[in-house]
Amino acid sequence: MDTGFDLREHGGVDVFLRDCPTRAVLEVIASKWTMLVLVALEDGRPMRFTELRRRLDGVTQKVLTSTLRSLEREGLLARTVYPTIPPRVEYQLTALGREVGTLIQHITDWSQANIDTIRAARQEFDERAETDPDPHPVRR
């Protein structure tokens, strides 16, 4: 059965394959905290760690540190250390980071514009689930 255009035949990648390198990139980008960091920095203004932590309500120091390192490793974030006492560190999106940040900002805007519809769908689903607790039984 043909499932669509196979990029492997043309020297490209295929995100549907387990070993495709783009899956690792998608895994980083799809993280809630990554998305929020990208949106927080999307305006191009550099931010310090404490400023980002205050902006991202609920993020722990450990998770923010890990997220920033991942973004830096992927080339989406630049970390600048200033030789002051104590050292001052700022984070800013790279050109690649700004590009994906713009995409994530669109998703954020869509989420905010559609939250009422999504909440209504959740409520409808939950009410239906109360009367039919297993709407998708496993068939063997």
Coordinates of N, CA and C in Angstrom, one line a residue:
M1 N 0.8 -1.2 0.0 CA 0.0 0.0 0.0 C 0.9 1.2 0.0
D2 N 0.6 2.1 -0.9 CA 1.4 3.4 -1.0 C 0.9 4.4 0.0
T3 N 1.8 4.8 0.9 CA 1.4 5.7 2.0 C 1.8 7.2 1.7
G4 N 2.3 7.4 0.5 CA 2.7 8.8 0.1 C 4.0 8.9 -0.5
F5 N 4.5 10.1 -0.7 CA 5.8 10.4 -1.3 C 6.9 10.0 -0.4
D6 N 7.8 9.1 -0.8 CA 9.0 8.7 0.0 C 10.2 9.5 -0.3
L7 N 10.6 10.4 0.6 CA 11.7 11.3 0.3 C 13.0 10.5 0.3
R8 N 13.1 9.3 0.9 CA 14.4 8.6 0.9 C 14.8 8.3 -0.6
E9 N 13.8 8.1 -1.4 CA 14.2 7.8 -2.8 C 14.8 9.0 -3.5
H10 N 14.7 10.1 -2.9 CA 15.3 11.3 -3.5 C 16.4 12.0 -2.7
G11 N 17.0 11.2 -1.8 CA 18.1 11.7 -1.0 C 17.7 12.5 0.2
G12 N 16.4 12.6 0.5 CA 15.9 13.4 1.6 C 15.7 12.6 2.9
V13 N 15.0 13.1 3.8 CA 14.7 12.5 5.1 C 13.3 12.1 5.1
D14 N 12.9 11.2 6.0 CA 11.5 10.8 6.1 C 11.2 10.8 7.6
V15 N 10.5 11.8 8.1 CA 10.2 12.0 9.5 C 9.4 10.8 10.1
F16 N 8.8 10.0 9.2 CA 8.0 8.9 9.7 C 8.9 7.7 10.0
L17 N 10.1 7.7 9.7 CA 11.0 6.6 10.0 C 11.7 6.8 11.4
R18 N 11.8 5.8 12.1 CA 12.3 5.8 13.5 C 13.7 6.5 13.6
D19 N 14.5 6.3 12.7 CA 15.9 6.8 12.7 C 16.1 8.1 12.0
C20 N 15.1 8.7 11.6 CA 15.2 10.0 10.9 C 15.7 11.1 11.9
P21 N 16.8 11.8 11.5 CA 17.3 12.8 12.4 C 16.4 14.0 12.7
T22 N 15.4 14.2 11.8 CA 14.5 15.3 12.1 C 13.6 15.0 13.2
R23 N 13.4 13.7 13.6 CA 12.6 13.4 14.7 C 13.2 14.0 16.0
A24 N 14.5 14.0 16.2 CA 15.1 14.5 17.4 C 14.9 16.0 17.4
V25 N 14.9 16.7 16.3 CA 14.6 18.1 16.2 C 13.2 18.4 16.6
L26 N 12.2 17.6 16.1 CA 10.8 17.8 16.4 C 10.6 17.5 17.9
E27 N 11.3 16.6 18.5 CA 11.1 16.3 19.9 C 11.5 17.5 20.7
V28 N 12.6 18.1 20.4 CA 13.0 19.3 21.1 C 12.0 20.4 21.0
I29 N 11.6 20.7 19.7 CA 10.7 21.8 19.4 C 9.3 21.6 20.0
A30 N 8.9 20.4 20.1 CA 7.5 20.1 20.5 C 7.3 20.2 22.1
S31 N 8.4 20.3 22.8 CA 8.4 20.4 24.2 C 7.6 21.7 24.6
K32 N 6.8 21.6 25.6 CA 6.0 22.8 26.1 C 7.0 23.9 26.5
W33 N 8.0 23.6 27.3 CA 8.9 24.7 27.7 C 9.8 25.2 26.6
T34 N 10.2 24.4 25.6 CA 10.9 24.9 24.5 C 10.0 25.9 23.7
M35 N 8.8 25.5 23.5 CA 7.9 26.4 22.8 C 7.7 27.8 23.5
L36 N 7.6 27.7 24.8 CA 7.4 28.9 25.6 C 8.7 29.8 25.6
V37 N 9.8 29.2 25.7 CA 11.1 29.9 25.6 C 11.2 30.6 24.2
L38 N 10.9 29.9 23.2 CA 10.9 30.4 21.8 C 10.0 31.6 21.7
V39 N 8.8 31.6 22.2 CA 7.9 32.7 22.2 C 8.4 33.8 23.0
A40 N 8.9 33.5 24.2 CA 9.4 34.6 25.1 C 10.5 35.4 24.5
L41 N 11.4 34.7 23.7 CA 12.5 35.4 23.1 C 12.3 35.8 21.6
E42 N 11.1 35.6 21.1 CA 10.8 35.8 19.7 C 10.9 37.3 19.3
D43 N 10.7 38.2 20.2 CA 10.8 39.6 19.9 C 12.2 40.1 19.6
G44 N 13.2 39.2 19.8 CA 14.6 39.5 19.5 C 15.4 40.1 20.6
R45 N 14.7 40.5 21.7 CA 15.4 41.1 22.9 C 16.1 40.0 23.7
P46 N 17.4 40.2 24.0 CA 18.0 39.2 24.9 C 17.5 39.2 26.3
M47 N 17.5 38.0 26.9 CA 16.9 37.9 28.3 C 17.9 37.1 29.1
R48 N 18.0 37.5 30.4 CA 18.8 36.8 31.4 C 18.0 35.6 31.9
F49 N 18.7 34.6 32.5 CA 18.0 33.4 33.0 C 16.9 33.7 34.0
T50 N 17.2 34.6 34.9 CA 16.1 34.9 35.9 C 14.9 35.6 35.3
E51 N 15.2 36.4 34.3 CA 14.1 37.1 33.6 C 13.2 36.0 32.9
L52 N 13.8 35.1 32.2 CA 13.1 34.0 31.5 C 12.3 33.2 32.6
R53 N 13.0 32.9 33.7 CA 12.3 32.0 34.7 C 11.1 32.7 35.2
R54 N 11.1 34.0 35.5 CA 10.0 34.8 35.9 C 8.9 34.8 34.8
R55 N 9.3 35.0 33.6 CA 8.3 35.0 32.5 C 7.6 33.7 32.3
L56 N 8.3 32.6 32.5 CA 7.7 31.3 32.3 C 7.2 30.7 33.6
D57 N 6.1 31.1 34.0 CA 5.5 30.8 35.3 C 5.4 29.2 35.4
G58 N 6.0 28.7 36.5 CA 5.9 27.3 36.7 C 7.1 26.5 36.3
V59 N 8.0 27.0 35.5 CA 9.2 26.3 35.1 C 10.2 26.2 36.3
T60 N 10.8 25.0 36.4 CA 11.9 24.9 37.5 C 13.2 25.3 36.9
Q61 N 14.1 25.6 37.8 CA 15.5 26.0 37.3 C 16.1 24.9 36.5
K62 N 15.9 23.6 37.0 CA 16.5 22.5 36.3 C 15.9 22.3 34.9
V63 N 14.6 22.4 34.7 CA 14.0 22.3 33.4 C 14.4 23.4 32.5
L64 N 14.4 24.7 33.0 CA 14.8 25.8 32.2 C 16.2 25.7 31.7
T65 N 17.1 25.3 32.6 CA 18.5 25.1 32.2 C 18.7 24.0 31.1
S66 N 18.0 22.9 31.3 CA 18.0 21.8 30.3 C 17.4 22.3 29.0
T67 N 16.4 23.0 29.0 CA 15.7 23.6 27.8 C 16.6 24.5 27.0
L68 N 17.3 25.4 27.8 CA 18.2 26.4 27.2 C 19.4 25.7 26.5
R69 N 19.9 24.7 27.2 CA 21.0 23.9 26.7 C 20.6 23.2 25.4
S70 N 19.4 22.6 25.4 CA 19.0 21.9 24.2 C 18.8 22.9 23.0
L71 N 18.3 24.0 23.3 CA 18.1 25.0 22.2 C 19.4 25.5 21.7
E72 N 20.4 25.7 22.6 CA 21.7 26.1 22.2 C 22.4 25.1 21.3
R73 N 22.2 23.8 21.7 CA 22.8 22.7 21.0 C 22.3 22.6 19.6
E74 N 21.0 22.8 19.4 CA 20.3 22.7 18.1 C 20.6 24.0 17.3
G75 N 21.3 25.0 17.8 CA 21.6 26.2 17.0 C 20.4 27.2 17.0
L76 N 19.5 27.0 17.9 CA 18.3 27.9 17.9 C 18.5 29.1 18.9
L77 N 19.5 29.0 19.8 CA 19.7 30.0 20.8 C 21.2 30.3 21.0
A78 N 21.5 31.6 21.2 CA 22.8 32.0 21.5 C 22.9 32.4 22.9
R79 N 24.0 31.9 23.6 CA 24.2 32.2 25.0 C 25.4 33.1 25.1
T80 N 25.3 34.3 25.6 CA 26.4 35.2 25.7 C 26.8 35.4 27.2
V81 N 28.0 35.2 27.5 CA 28.5 35.4 28.9 C 29.4 36.7 28.9
Y82 N 29.0 37.6 29.8 CA 29.8 38.9 29.9 C 30.7 38.8 31.1
P83 N 32.0 39.3 30.9 CA 33.0 39.1 31.9 C 32.8 40.1 33.1
T84 N 31.8 40.0 33.8 CA 31.5 40.9 34.9 C 31.5 40.1 36.2
I85 N 31.5 40.7 37.3 CA 31.5 40.0 38.6 C 30.2 40.4 39.3
P86 N 29.2 39.5 39.5 CA 29.2 38.1 38.9 C 29.0 38.1 37.4
P87 N 29.3 37.0 36.8 CA 29.1 36.9 35.3 C 27.7 37.2 34.9
R88 N 27.5 37.9 33.9 CA 26.1 38.2 33.4 C 26.0 37.3 32.1
V89 N 24.9 36.5 32.1 CA 24.6 35.7 30.9 C 23.3 36.1 30.3
E90 N 23.3 36.2 29.0 CA 22.0 36.5 28.3 C 21.8 35.5 27.2
Y91 N 20.5 35.3 26.9 CA 20.1 34.3 25.9 C 19.3 35.1 24.8
Q92 N 19.5 34.7 23.6 CA 18.9 35.3 22.5 C 18.7 34.3 21.4
L93 N 17.6 34.4 20.6 CA 17.4 33.5 19.5 C 18.4 33.8 18.4
T94 N 18.9 32.7 17.7 CA 19.7 32.9 16.5 C 18.7 33.1 15.3
A95 N 19.2 33.3 14.2 CA 18.3 33.5 13.0 C 17.4 32.3 12.8
L96 N 18.0 31.1 13.0 CA 17.2 29.9 12.9 C 16.2 29.8 14.0
G97 N 16.5 30.2 15.2 CA 15.6 30.2 16.3 C 14.5 31.2 16.1
R98 N 14.8 32.4 15.5 CA 13.7 33.4 15.2 C 12.7 32.8 14.2
E99 N 13.3 32.1 13.2 CA 12.4 31.5 12.2 C 11.4 30.5 12.8
V100 N 11.9 29.6 13.7 CA 11.0 28.6 14.3 C 10.1 29.3 15.4
G101 N 10.7 30.4 16.0 CA 9.9 31.1 17.0 C 8.7 31.8 16.4
T102 N 8.9 32.3 15.2 CA 7.7 32.9 14.5 C 6.6 31.8 14.2
L103 N 7.1 30.6 13.8 CA 6.1 29.5 13.6 C 5.4 29.2 14.9
I104 N 6.1 29.1 16.0 CA 5.5 28.8 17.3 C 4.6 29.9 17.8
Q105 N 5.0 31.2 17.5 CA 4.1 32.3 17.8 C 2.7 32.2 17.1
H106 N 2.7 31.7 15.9 CA 1.5 31.4 15.2 C 0.6 30.4 15.9
I107 N 1.3 29.3 16.3 CA 0.6 28.3 17.1 C 0.0 28.8 18.4
T108 N 0.8 29.6 19.1 CA 0.4 30.3 20.3 C -0.9 31.2 20.0
D109 N -0.8 32.0 19.0 CA -1.9 32.8 18.6 C -3.2 32.0 18.3
W110 N -3.0 30.9 17.6 CA -4.1 30.0 17.2 C -4.7 29.4 18.5
S111 N -3.8 29.0 19.4 CA -4.3 28.4 20.7 C -5.1 29.4 21.5
Q112 N -4.7 30.6 21.6 CA -5.4 31.6 22.3 C -6.7 32.0 21.6
A113 N -6.7 32.0 20.3 CA -7.9 32.4 19.6 C -9.0 31.3 19.6
N114 N -8.6 30.0 19.8 CA -9.5 28.9 19.8 C -9.7 28.2 21.1
I115 N -9.3 28.8 22.2 CA -9.4 28.2 23.5 C -10.8 27.9 23.9
D116 N -11.7 28.8 23.6 CA -13.1 28.6 24.0 C -13.7 27.4 23.3
T117 N -13.4 27.2 22.0 CA -13.9 26.1 21.2 C -13.3 24.8 21.8
I118 N -12.0 24.8 22.1 CA -11.3 23.7 22.6 C -11.9 23.3 24.0
R119 N -12.1 24.3 24.8 CA -12.7 24.0 26.2 C -14.1 23.3 26.0
A120 N -14.9 23.8 25.1 CA -16.2 23.3 24.8 C -16.1 21.8 24.4
A121 N -15.2 21.6 23.5 CA -15.0 20.2 23.0 C -14.5 19.3 24.1
R122 N -13.7 19.7 25.0 CA -13.2 18.9 26.1 C -14.4 18.6 27.0
Q123 N -15.2 19.6 27.3 CA -16.4 19.4 28.2 C -17.3 18.4 27.6
E124 N -17.6 18.5 26.3 CA -18.5 17.6 25.6 C -17.9 16.2 25.6
F125 N -16.7 16.1 25.4 CA -16.0 14.7 25.5 C -16.1 14.2 26.9
D126 N -15.8 15.0 27.9 CA -15.8 14.5 29.3 C -17.2 14.0 29.7
E127 N -18.3 14.8 29.2 CA -19.7 14.4 29.5 C -20.0 13.1 28.8
R128 N -19.6 13.0 27.6 CA -19.8 11.7 26.9 C -19.1 10.5 27.5
A129 N -17.9 10.8 28.0 CA -17.1 9.7 28.6 C -17.7 9.2 29.9
E130 N -18.5 10.1 30.6 CA -19.1 9.7 31.8 C -20.2 8.6 31.6
T131 N -20.8 8.7 30.4 CA -21.9 7.7 30.1 C -21.3 6.5 29.3
D132 N -20.2 6.7 28.6 CA -19.5 5.6 27.9 C -18.1 5.7 28.2
P133 N -17.6 5.0 29.3 CA -16.3 5.2 29.8 C -15.2 4.7 28.9
D134 N -15.5 3.8 27.9 CA -14.5 3.3 27.0 C -15.0 3.4 25.5
P135 N -15.0 4.7 25.0 CA -15.5 4.9 23.7 C -14.6 4.3 22.6
H136 N -13.4 3.9 22.9 CA -12.5 3.4 21.9 C -11.9 2.0 22.4
P137 N -12.8 1.0 22.5 CA -12.3 -0.3 23.0 C -11.3 -0.9 22.0
V138 N -10.4 -1.7 22.5 CA -9.4 -2.4 21.7 C -10.1 -3.6 21.2
R139 N -10.1 -3.8 19.9 CA -10.7 -4.9 19.2 C -9.6 -6.0 18.9
R140 N -9.9 -7.2 19.2 CA -8.9 -8.3 19.0 C -9.4 -9.3 18.0

